[in-house]
Tab-separated table of C-alpha atoms in Angstrom:
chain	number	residue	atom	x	y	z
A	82	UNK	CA	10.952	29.038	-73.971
A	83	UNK	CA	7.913	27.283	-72.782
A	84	UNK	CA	5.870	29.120	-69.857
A	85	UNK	CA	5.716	28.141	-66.588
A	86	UNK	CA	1.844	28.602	-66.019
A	87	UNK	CA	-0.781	28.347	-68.803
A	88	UNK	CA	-4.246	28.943	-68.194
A	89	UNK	CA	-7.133	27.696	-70.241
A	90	UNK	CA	-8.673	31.165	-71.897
A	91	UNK	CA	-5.136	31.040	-73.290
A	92	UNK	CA	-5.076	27.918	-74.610
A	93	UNK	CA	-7.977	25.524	-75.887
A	94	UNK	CA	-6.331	22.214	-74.949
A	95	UNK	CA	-7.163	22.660	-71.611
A	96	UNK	CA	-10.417	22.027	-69.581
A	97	UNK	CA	-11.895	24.600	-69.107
A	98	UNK	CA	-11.010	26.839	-66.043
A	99	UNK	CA	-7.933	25.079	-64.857
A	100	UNK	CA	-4.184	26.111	-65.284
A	101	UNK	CA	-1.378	23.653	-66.897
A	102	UNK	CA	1.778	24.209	-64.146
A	103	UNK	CA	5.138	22.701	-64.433
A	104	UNK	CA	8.027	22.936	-66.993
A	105	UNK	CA	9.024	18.889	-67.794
A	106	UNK	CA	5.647	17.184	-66.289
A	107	UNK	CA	3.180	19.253	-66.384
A	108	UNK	CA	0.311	18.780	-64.678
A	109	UNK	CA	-3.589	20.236	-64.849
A	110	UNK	CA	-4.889	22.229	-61.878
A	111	UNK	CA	-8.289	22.501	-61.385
A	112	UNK	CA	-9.407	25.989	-60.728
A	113	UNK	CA	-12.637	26.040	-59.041
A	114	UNK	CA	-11.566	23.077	-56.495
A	115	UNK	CA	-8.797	25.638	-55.486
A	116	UNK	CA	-10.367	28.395	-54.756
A	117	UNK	CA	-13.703	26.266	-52.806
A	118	UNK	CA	-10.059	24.493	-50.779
A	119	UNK	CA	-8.795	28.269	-50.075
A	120	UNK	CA	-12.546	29.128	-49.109
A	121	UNK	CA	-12.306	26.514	-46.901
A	122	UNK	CA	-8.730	27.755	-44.801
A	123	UNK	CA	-10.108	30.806	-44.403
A	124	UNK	CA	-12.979	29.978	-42.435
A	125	UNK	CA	-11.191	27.530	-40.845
A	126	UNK	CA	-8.657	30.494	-40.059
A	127	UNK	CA	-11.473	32.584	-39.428
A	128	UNK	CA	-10.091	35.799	-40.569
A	129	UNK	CA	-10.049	37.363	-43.937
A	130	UNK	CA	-6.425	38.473	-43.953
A	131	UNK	CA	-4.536	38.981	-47.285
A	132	UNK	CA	-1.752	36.123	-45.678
A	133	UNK	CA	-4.712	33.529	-44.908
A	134	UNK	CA	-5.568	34.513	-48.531
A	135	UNK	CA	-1.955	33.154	-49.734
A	136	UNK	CA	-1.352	30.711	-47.388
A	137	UNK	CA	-4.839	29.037	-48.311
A	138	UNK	CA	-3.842	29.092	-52.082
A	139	UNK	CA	-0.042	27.420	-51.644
A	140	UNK	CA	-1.801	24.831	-49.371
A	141	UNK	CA	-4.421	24.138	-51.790
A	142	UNK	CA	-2.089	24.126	-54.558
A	143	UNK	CA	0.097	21.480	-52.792
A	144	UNK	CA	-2.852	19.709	-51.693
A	145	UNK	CA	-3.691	19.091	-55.888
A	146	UNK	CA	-0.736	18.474	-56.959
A	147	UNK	CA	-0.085	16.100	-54.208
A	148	UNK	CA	-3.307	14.170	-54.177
A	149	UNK	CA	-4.318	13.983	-58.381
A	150	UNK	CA	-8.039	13.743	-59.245
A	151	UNK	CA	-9.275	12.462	-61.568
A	152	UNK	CA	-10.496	14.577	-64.283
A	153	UNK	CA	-13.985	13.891	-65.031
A	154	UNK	CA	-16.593	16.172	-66.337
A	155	UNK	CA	-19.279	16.902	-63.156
A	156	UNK	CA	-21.955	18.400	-65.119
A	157	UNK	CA	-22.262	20.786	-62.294
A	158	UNK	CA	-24.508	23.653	-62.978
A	159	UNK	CA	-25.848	25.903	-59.811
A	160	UNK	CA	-29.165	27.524	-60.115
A	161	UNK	CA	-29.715	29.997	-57.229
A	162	UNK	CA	-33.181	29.637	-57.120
A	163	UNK	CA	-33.174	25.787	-57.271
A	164	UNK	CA	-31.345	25.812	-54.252
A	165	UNK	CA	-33.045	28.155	-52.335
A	166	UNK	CA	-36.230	25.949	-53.044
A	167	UNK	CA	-34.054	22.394	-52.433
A	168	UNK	CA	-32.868	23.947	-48.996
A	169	UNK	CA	-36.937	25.059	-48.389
A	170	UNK	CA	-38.297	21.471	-48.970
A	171	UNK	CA	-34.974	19.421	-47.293
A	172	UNK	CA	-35.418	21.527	-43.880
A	173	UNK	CA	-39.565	21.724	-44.504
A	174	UNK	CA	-39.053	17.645	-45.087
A	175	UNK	CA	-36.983	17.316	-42.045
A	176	UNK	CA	-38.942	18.893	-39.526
A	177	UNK	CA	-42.134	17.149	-40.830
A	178	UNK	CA	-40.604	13.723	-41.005
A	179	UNK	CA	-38.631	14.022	-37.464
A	180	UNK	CA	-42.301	14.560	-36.101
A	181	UNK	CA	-43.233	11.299	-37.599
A	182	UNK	CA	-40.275	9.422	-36.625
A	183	UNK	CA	-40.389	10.572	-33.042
A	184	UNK	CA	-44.364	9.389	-33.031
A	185	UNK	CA	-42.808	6.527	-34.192
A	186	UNK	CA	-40.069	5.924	-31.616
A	187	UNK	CA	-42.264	6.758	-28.461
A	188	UNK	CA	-46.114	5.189	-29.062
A	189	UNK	CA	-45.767	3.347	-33.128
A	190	UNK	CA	-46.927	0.076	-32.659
A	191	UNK	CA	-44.236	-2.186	-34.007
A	192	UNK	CA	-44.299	-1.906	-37.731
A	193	UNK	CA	-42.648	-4.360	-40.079
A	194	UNK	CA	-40.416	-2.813	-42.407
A	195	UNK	CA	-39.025	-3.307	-46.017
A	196	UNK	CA	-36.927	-2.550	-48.624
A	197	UNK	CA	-37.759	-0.558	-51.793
A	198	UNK	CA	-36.249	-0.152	-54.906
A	199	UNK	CA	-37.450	2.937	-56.355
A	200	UNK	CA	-36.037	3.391	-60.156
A	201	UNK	CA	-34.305	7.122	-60.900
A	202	UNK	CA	-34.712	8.949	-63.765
A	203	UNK	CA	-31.942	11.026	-64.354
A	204	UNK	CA	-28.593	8.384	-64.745
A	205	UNK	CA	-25.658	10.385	-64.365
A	206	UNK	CA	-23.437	10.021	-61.424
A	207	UNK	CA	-23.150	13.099	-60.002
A	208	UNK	CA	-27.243	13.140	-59.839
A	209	UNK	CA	-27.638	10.018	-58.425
A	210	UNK	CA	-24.808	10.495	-55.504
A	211	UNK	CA	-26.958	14.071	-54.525
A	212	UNK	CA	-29.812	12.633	-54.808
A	213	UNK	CA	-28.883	10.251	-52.583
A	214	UNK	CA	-27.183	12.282	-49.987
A	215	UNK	CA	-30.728	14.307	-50.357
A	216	UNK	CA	-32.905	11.441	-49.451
A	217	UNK	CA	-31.032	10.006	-46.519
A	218	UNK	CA	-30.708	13.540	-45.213
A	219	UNK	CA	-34.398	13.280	-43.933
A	220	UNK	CA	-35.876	10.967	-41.762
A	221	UNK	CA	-38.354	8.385	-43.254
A	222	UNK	CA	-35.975	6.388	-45.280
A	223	UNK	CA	-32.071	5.308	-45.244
A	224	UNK	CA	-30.124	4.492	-48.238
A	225	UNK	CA	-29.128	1.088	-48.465
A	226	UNK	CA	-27.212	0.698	-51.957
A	227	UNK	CA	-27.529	2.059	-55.203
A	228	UNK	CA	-27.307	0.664	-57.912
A	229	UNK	CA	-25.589	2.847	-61.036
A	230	UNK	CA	-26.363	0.749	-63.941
A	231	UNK	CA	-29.982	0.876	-63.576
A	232	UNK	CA	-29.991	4.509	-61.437
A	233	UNK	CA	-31.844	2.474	-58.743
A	234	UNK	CA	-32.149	3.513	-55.557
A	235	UNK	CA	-32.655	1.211	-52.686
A	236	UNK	CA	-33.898	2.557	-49.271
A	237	UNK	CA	-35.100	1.088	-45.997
A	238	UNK	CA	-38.753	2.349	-45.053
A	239	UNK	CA	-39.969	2.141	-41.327
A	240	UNK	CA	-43.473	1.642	-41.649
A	241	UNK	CA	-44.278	-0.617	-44.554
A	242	UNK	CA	-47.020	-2.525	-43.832
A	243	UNK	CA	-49.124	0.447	-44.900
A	244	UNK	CA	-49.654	0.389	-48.960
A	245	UNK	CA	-49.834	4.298	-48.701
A	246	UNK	CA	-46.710	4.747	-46.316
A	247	UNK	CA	-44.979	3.290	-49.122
A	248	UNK	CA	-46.377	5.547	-52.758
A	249	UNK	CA	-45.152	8.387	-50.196
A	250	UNK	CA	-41.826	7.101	-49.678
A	251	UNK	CA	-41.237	6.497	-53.927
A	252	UNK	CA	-43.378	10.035	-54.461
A	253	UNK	CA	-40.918	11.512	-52.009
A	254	UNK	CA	-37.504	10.140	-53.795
A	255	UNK	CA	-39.068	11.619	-56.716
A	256	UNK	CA	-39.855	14.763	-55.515
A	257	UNK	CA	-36.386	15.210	-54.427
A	258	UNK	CA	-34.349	14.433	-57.322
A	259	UNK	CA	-36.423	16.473	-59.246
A	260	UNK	CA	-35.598	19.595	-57.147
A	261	UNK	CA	-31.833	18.061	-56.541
A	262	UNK	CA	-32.084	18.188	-60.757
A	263	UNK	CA	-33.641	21.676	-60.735
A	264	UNK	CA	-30.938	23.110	-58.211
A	265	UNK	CA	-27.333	21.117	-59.961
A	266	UNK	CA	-28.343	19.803	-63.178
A	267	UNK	CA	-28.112	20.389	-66.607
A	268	UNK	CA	-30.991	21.329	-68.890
A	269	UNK	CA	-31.686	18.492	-70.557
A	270	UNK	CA	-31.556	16.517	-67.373
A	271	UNK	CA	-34.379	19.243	-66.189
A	272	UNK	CA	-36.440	18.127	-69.145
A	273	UNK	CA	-36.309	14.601	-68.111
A	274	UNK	CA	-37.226	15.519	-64.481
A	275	UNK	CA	-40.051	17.333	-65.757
A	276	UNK	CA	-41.687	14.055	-67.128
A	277	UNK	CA	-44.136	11.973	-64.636
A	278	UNK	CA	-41.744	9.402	-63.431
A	279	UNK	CA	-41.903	5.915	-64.405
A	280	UNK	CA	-44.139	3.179	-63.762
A	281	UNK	CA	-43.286	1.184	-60.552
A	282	UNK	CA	-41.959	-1.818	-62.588
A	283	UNK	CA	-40.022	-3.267	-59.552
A	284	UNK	CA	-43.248	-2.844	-57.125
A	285	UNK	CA	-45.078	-4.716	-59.694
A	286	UNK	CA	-46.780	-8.385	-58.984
A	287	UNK	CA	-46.212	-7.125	-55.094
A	288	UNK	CA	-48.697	-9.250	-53.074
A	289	UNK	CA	-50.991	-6.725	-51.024
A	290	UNK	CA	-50.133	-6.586	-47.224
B	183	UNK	CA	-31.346	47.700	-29.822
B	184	UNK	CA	-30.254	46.381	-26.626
B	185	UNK	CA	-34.172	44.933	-26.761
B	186	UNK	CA	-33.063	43.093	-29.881
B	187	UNK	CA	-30.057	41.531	-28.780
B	188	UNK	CA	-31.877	40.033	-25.613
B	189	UNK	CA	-34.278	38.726	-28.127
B	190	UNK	CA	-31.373	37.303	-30.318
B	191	UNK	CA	-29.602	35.905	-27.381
B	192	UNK	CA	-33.384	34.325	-25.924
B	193	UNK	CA	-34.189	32.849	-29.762
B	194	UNK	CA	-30.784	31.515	-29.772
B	195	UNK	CA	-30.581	30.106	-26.268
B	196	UNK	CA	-34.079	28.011	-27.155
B	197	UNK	CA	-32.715	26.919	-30.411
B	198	UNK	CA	-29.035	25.499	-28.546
B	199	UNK	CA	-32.217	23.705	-26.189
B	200	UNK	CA	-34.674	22.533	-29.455
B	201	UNK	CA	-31.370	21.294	-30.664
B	202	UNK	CA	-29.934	19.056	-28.246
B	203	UNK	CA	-33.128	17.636	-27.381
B	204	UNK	CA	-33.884	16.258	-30.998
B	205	UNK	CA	-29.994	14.768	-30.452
B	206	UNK	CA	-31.426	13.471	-27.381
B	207	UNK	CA	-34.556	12.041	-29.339
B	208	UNK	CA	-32.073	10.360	-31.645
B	209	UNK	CA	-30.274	8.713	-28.692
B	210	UNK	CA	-33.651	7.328	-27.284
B	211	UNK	CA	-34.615	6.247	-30.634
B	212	UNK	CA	-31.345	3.947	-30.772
B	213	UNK	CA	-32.154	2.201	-27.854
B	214	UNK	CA	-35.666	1.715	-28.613
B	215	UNK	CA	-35.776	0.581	-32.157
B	216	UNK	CA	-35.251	-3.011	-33.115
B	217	UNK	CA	-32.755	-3.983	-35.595
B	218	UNK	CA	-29.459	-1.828	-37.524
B	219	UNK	CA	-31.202	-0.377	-40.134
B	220	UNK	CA	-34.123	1.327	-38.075
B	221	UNK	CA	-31.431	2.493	-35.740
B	222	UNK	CA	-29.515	3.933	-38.493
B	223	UNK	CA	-32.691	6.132	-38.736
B	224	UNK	CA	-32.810	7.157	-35.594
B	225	UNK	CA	-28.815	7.657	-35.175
B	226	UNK	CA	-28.633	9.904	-38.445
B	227	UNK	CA	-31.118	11.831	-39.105
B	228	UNK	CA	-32.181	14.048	-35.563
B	229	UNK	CA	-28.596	14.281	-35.628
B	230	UNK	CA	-28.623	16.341	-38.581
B	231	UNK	CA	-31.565	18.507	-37.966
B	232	UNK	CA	-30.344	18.797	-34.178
B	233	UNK	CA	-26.988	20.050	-35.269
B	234	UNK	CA	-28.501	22.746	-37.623
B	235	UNK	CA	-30.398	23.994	-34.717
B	236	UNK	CA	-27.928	24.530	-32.491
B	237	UNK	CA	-25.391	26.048	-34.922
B	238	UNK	CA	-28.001	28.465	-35.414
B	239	UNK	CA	-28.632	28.997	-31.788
B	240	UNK	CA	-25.123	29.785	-31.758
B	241	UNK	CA	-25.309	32.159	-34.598
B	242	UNK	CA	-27.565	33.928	-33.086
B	243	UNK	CA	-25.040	34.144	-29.877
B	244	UNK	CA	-22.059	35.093	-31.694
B	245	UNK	CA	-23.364	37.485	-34.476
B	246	UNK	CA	-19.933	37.719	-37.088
B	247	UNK	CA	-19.723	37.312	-40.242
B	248	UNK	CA	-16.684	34.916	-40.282
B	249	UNK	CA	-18.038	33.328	-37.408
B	250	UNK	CA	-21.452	32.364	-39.666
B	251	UNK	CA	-19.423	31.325	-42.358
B	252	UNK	CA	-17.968	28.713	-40.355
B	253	UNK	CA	-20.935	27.692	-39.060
B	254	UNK	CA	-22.521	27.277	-42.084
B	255	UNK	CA	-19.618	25.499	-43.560
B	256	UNK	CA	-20.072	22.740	-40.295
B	257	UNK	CA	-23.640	22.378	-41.616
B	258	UNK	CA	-22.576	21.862	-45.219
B	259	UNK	CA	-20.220	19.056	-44.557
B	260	UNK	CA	-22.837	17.721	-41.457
B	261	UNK	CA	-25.180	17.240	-44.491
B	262	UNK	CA	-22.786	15.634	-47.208
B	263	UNK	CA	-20.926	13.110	-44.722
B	264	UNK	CA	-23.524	11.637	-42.234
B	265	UNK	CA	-25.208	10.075	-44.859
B	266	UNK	CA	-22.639	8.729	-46.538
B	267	UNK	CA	-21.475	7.154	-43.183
B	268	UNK	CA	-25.014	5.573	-42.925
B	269	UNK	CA	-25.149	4.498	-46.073
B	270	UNK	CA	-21.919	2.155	-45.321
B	271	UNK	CA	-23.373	1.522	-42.087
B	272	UNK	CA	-26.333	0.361	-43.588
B	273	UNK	CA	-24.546	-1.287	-46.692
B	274	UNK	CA	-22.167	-3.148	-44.473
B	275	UNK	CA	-24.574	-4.256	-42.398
B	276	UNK	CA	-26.810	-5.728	-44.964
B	277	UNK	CA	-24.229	-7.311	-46.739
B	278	UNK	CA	-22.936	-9.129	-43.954
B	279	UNK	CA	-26.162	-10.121	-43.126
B	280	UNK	CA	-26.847	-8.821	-40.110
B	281	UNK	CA	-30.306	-7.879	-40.762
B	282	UNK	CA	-32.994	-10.137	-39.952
B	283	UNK	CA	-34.625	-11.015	-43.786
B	284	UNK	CA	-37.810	-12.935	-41.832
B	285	UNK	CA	-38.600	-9.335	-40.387
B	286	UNK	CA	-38.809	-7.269	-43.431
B	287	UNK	CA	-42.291	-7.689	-45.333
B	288	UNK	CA	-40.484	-7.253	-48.709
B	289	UNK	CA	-36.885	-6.801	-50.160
B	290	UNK	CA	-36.499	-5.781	-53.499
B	291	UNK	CA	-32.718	-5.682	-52.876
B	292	UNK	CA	-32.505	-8.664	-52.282
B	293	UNK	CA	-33.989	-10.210	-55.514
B	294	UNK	CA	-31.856	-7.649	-57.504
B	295	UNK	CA	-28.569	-9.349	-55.777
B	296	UNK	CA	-29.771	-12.637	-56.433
B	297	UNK	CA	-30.649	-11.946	-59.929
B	298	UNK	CA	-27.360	-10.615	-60.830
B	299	UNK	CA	-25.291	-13.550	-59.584
């Protein structure tokens, strides 16, 4: 008699931390994502009961097996101390930046503005998308596209008729994947963070302003 | 400790204040700034840092546990979805071309998308 439930310390098949459910078609639940879902219910309950508790895990349950991911390997790692520094510099970044942007909006002369590519150096996905969402959480620049084959970057810059203005705004997307690396990535994707990043190919041949 | 709460309640009546007035900024910077994509500045990003502010202000009201959970859970998901909205904002706007290309100084995008086709 097969089992109904199978987790993956039991059996190697599996990814791990995730449970195999079902008797005919069996499918692959994802551990982690329900218990961050059931998180989620009880805050939006807003009471730690032992029923929110149960509820939250049925619901989340039915939620997976009703709506399938995907299965793809994140390469999700959490360093505590990474994040604590990430969440320094983002809210350090935004307060500094809002400052400029509000100069900006009341007494900036009108400054022409641009489009930058600015080359990444870390190229998986999940790196690039929080990079992203870093970056275009402060004020200064606004994602345009990206561009996964070449981990590129492309971001709208407000004041870029000064050469400076613009080394910040590359020197800043730098800065911030390599502390969105340091905070969610995996060690060798720390090692290549650690390296000076590269030459600004694409800003190359760029007639001065 | 009664001093203390007064305090907490003061700190977090100035933050609900600091808050709304960088929303407010945001707002002022939409009408003043030219074209989409500097107004996607100014429509995103005070919004973000205004919101933390005044979900802290009103952590500092409420003072529970489940209650800050919450609250930080609203900024967690402020921070991951407003710039994906302004990213399509942004993306759908340029693609459509509703930006201005004679007002830019430089696009690198641009010669990217016209090198691939």
């Amino acid at each position: 008699m097969r089992r109904i439930l199978r987790f993956s310390f039991r059996n190697a098949d599996l990814p791990p931390l995730s449970c195999e459910f079902g008797t005919r078609r069996r499918r692959v639940l994802d551990l982690p994502l329900i218990a961050w879902l059931t998180v989620i219910w009880v805050l939006l309950w807003s009471t730690l009961t032992w029923a929110n508790v149960l509820t939250g895990v049925v619901v989340s349950a039915v939620v997976c097996l009703a709506f399938p991911l995907p299965r793809v390997d994140l390469g999700l790692r959490l360093h505590l101390w990474g994040i604590v520094c990430l969440a320094c510099y983002l809210f350090h970044d935004m307060y500094t930046s809002g400052v400029k942007v509000t100069r900006q909006i009341f007494f900036g002369l009108p400054h022409r503005a641009a489009v930058i590519g600015v080359p990444l150096r870390c190229r998986s996905d999940l790196m690039l998308a929080a990079t992203a969402v870093a970056v275009s959480n402060v004020p200064g620049g606004s994602i345009i596209e990206v561009r996964r084959a070449t981990a590129t970057v492309f971001l709208h810059v407000l004041d870029a008729d000064r050469p400076e203005e613009l080394e910040a705004a590359r020197r800043k997307v730098w800065r911030m994947e390599e502390l969105t690396v340091r905070a969610f990535g995996t060690p060798d994707e720390i090692a290549r963070v650690a390296e000076p990043p590269p030459p600004p190919q694409l800003a190359a041949g760029r007639p001065a302003p | 400790m009664n001093l203390w709460l007064q305090i907490a309640d003061t700190a977090g009546a100035v933050l609900l204040l600091l808050g709304a007035a960088i929303c407010l900024l945001g707002v002022i910077g939409m009408i003043r700034l030219p074209d989409v994509l500097s107004r996607s500045h100014a429509a995103t990003k005070p919004q973000t840092l205004g919101i933390i502010l005044v979900l802290a202000g009103v952590a500092l009201r409420l003072r529970g546990g489940m209650e800050l959970a919450t609250l930080v859970l609203i900024a967690f998901f402020q921070m991951l979805t407003s710039p994906v909205a302004s990213h399509l904002v942004a993306r759908s706007a340029y693609r459509t071309g509703q930006i201005e290309h004679g007002e830019l100084l430089f696009d690198e995008l641009d010669e990217q998308l016209t090198d691939g086709e």
